[in-house]
Short mmCIF file of C-alpha atoms in Angstrom, two decimals:
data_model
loop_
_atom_site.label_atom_id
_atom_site.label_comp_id
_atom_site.label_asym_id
_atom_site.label_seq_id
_atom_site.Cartn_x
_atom_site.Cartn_y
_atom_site.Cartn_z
CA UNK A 1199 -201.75 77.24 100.80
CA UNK A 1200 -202.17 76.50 104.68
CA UNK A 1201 -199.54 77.06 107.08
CA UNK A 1202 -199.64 75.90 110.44
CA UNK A 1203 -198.44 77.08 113.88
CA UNK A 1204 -195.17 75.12 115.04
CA UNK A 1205 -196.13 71.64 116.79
CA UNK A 1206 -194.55 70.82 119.58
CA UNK A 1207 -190.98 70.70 117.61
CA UNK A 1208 -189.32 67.57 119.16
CA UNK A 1209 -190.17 63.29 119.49
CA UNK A 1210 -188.82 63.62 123.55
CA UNK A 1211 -186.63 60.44 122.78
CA UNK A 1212 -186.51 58.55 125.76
CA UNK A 1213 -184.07 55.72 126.34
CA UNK A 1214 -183.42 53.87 129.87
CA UNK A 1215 -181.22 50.16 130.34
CA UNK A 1216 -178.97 48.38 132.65
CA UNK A 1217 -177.74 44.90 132.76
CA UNK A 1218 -181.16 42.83 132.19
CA UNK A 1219 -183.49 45.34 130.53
CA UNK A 1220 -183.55 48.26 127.90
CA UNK A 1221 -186.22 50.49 126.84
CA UNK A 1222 -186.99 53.61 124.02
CA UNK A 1223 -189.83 55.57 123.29
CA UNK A 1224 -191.19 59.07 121.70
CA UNK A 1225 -193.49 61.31 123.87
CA UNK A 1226 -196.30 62.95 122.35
CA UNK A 1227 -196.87 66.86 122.22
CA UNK A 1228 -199.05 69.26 121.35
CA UNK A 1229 -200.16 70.42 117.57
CA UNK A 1230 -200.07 73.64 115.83
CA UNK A 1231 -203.15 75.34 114.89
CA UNK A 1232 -203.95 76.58 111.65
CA UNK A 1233 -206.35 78.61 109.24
CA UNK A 1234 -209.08 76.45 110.22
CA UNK A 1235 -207.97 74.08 112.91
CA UNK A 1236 -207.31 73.69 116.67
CA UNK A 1237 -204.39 72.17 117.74
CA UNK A 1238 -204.32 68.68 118.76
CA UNK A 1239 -203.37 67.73 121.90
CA UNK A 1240 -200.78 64.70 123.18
CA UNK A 1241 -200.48 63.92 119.94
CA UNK A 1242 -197.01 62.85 117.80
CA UNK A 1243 -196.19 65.11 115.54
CA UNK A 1244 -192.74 64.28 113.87
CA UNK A 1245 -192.46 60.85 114.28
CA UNK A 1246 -195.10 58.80 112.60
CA UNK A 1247 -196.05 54.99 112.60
CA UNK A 1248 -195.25 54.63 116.43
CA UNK A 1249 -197.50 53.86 119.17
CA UNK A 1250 -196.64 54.64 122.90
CA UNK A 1251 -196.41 51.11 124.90
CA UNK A 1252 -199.39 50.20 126.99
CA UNK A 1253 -199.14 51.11 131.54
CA UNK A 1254 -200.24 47.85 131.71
CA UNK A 1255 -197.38 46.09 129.58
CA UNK A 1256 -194.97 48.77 130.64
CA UNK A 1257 -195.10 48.20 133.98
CA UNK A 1258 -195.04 44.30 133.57
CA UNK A 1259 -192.25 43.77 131.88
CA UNK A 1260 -189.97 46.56 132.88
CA UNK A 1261 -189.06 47.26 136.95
CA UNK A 1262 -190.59 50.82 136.17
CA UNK A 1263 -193.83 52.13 137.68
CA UNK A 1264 -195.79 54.84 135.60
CA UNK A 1265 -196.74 57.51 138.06
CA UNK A 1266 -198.39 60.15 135.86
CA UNK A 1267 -199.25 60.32 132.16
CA UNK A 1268 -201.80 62.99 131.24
CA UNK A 1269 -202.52 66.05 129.68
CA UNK A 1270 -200.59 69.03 130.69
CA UNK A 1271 -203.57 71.80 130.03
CA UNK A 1272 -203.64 75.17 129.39
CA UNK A 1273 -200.20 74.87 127.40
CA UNK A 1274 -201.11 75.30 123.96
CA UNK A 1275 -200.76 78.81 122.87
CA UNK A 1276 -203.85 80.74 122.94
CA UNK A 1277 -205.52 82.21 119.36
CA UNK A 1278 -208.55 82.57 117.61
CA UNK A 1279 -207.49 78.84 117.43
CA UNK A 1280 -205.90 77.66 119.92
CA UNK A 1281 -202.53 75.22 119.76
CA UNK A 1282 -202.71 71.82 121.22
CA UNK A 1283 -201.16 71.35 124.83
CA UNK A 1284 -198.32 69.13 125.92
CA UNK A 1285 -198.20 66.01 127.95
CA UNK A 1286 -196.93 64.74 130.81
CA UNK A 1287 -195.13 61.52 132.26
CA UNK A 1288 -193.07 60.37 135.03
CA UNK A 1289 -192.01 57.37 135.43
CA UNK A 1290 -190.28 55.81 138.45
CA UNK A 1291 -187.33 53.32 138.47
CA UNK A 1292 -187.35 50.40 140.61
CA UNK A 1293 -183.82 49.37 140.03
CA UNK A 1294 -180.68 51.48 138.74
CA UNK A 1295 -181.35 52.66 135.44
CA UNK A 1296 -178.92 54.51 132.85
CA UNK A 1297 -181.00 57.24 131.62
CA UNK A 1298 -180.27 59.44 128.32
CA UNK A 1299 -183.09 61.86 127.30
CA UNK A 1300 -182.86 64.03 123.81
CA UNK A 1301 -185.61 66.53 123.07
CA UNK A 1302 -185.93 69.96 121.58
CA UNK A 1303 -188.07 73.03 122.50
CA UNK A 1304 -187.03 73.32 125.93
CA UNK A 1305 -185.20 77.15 125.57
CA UNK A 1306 -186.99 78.18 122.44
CA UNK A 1307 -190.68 77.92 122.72
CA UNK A 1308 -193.08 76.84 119.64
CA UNK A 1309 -194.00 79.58 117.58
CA UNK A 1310 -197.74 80.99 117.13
CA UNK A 1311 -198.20 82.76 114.11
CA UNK A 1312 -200.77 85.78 112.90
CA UNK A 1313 -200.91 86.85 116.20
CA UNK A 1314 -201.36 83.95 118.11
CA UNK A 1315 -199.49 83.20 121.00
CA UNK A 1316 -196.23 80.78 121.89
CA UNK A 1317 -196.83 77.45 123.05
CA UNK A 1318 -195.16 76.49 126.50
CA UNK A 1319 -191.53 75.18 126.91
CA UNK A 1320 -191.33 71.44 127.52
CA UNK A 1321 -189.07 70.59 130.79
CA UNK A 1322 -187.52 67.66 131.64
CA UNK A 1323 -187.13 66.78 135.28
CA UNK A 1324 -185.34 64.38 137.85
CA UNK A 1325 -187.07 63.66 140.74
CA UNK A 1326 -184.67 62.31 143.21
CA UNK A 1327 -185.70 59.72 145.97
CA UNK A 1328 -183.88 61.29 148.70
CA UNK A 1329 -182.68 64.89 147.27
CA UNK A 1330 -184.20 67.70 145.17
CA UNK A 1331 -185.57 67.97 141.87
CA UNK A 1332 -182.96 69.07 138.84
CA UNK A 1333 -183.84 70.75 135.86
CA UNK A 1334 -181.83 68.05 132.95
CA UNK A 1335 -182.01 70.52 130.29
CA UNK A 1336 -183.00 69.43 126.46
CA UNK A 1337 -180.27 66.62 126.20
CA UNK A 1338 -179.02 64.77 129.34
CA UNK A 1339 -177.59 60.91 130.37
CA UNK A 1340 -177.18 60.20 133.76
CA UNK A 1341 -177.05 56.87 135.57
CA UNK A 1342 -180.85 57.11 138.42
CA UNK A 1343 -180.85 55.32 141.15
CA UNK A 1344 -183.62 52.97 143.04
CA UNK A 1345 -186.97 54.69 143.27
CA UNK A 1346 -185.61 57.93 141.06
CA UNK A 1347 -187.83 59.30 138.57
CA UNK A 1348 -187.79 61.18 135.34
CA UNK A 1349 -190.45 63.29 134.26
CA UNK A 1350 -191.29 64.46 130.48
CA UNK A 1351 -193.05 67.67 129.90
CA UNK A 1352 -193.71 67.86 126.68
CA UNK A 1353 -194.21 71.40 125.22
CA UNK A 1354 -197.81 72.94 123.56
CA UNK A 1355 -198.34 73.60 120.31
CA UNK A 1356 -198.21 77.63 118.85
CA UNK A 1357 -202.05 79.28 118.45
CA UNK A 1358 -203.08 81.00 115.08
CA UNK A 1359 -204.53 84.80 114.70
CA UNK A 1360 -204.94 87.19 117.67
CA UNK A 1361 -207.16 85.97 120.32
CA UNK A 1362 -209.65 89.17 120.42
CA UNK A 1363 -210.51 88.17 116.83
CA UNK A 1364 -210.99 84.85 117.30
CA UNK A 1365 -215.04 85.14 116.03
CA UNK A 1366 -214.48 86.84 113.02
CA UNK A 1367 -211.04 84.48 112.06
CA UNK A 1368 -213.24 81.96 112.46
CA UNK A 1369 -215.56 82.73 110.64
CA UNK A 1370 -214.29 83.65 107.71
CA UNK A 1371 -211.81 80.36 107.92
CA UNK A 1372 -215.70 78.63 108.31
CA UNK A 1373 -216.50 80.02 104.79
CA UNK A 1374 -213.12 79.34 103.51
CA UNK A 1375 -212.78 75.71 104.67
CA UNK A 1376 -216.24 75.20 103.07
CA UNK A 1377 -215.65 76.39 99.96
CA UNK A 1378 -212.49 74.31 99.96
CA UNK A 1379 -213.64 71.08 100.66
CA UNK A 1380 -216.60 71.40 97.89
CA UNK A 1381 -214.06 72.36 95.38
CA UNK A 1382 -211.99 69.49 96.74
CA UNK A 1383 -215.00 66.76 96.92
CA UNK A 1384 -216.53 67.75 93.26
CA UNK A 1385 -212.66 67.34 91.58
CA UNK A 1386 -212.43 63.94 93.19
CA UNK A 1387 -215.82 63.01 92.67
CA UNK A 1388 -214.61 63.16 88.87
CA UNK A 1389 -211.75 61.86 89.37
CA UNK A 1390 -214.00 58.70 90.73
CA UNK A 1391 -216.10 58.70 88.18
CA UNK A 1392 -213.58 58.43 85.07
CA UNK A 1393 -211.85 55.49 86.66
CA UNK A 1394 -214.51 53.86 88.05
CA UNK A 1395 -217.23 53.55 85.51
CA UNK A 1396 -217.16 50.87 82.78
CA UNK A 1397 -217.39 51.14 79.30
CA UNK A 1398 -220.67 50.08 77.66
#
């Protein structure tokens, strides 16, 4: 059996509205490494069949502008295989906008396992026009005013196996995964051939 590091642990639910307009979304994260994988990175972990809206459309049909949406390196946690890092995004209101944010992961940080290392914290932000940043904690609503921004980090996913072994892990994960996947292609390979080939 695989087991894999903890993902980034949360969808970062994101919700704004007022009068004329309203808005939701998931945030990706980073993935958990495992026996024989890396961790992905800005990728959606717990929430499947979505896809992120377009800058482009975003910005076109919302009074939002995106200022940042990117990779936030270097916050996977480190391994013989390393977890995937977090993302990312701000985005700036151009009228009032009720806000209301609900993530996870933002005290307790996503687990590395076999001696691989946490990933980082996410940390959600507001960045006021005329004022000082606040921290909003995992779960927040709050009402932003004109030219106001959130921003979503997102946190890394945990590493797998102590980083000074990383070679050898690897390695013997190589031989392992290998072995796996031949065992793996020759059953289905049979599998394939007793359903696929006619009777004479």
């Amino acid at each position: 059996m695989c087991i894999r590091d903890s993902s980034q642990g949360c969808m970062n639910n994101l919700t704004f509205g007022n009068d004329h307009v309203s808005y939701y979304e998931t945030i990706a994260g980073g993935g958990g490494a495992g026996p024989y994988w890396h961790g992905q990175s800005a990728i959606q972990c717990h929430m499947t069949n979505t896809r992120i809206t377009d800058p482009e459309i975003l910005e076109r049909r919302y009074p939002v502008l995106l200022k940042e949406f990117g990779i936030r390196k270097g916050t996977g946690g480190q391994g013989a295989f390393r977890g995937g890092d977090g993302v990312t995004r701000e985005i700036e209101f151009l009228e009032e906008m009720k806000v209301s944010i609900l993530t996870e992961r933002r005290v307790f940080a996503p687990r590395g396992i076999k001696g691989g290392e946490n990933g980082q914290r996410g940390l959600n932000l507001w960045r006021q026009h005329k004022g000082p940043f606040v921290n909003l904690g995992a779960k927040n609503y709050l009402i932003m005013k004109k030219y106001d921004s959130i921003i979503i980090n997102s946190p890394g996913g945990g590493g797998y196996g102590n980083v000074n072994e990383a070679g050898k892990i690897q390695e013997r994960s190589e031989n392992k995964k290998t072995e796996s996947y031949f065992h793996g292609a020759a059953h289905k390979y049979t599998i394939c051939l007793l359903y696929t080939s006619p009777e004479p």
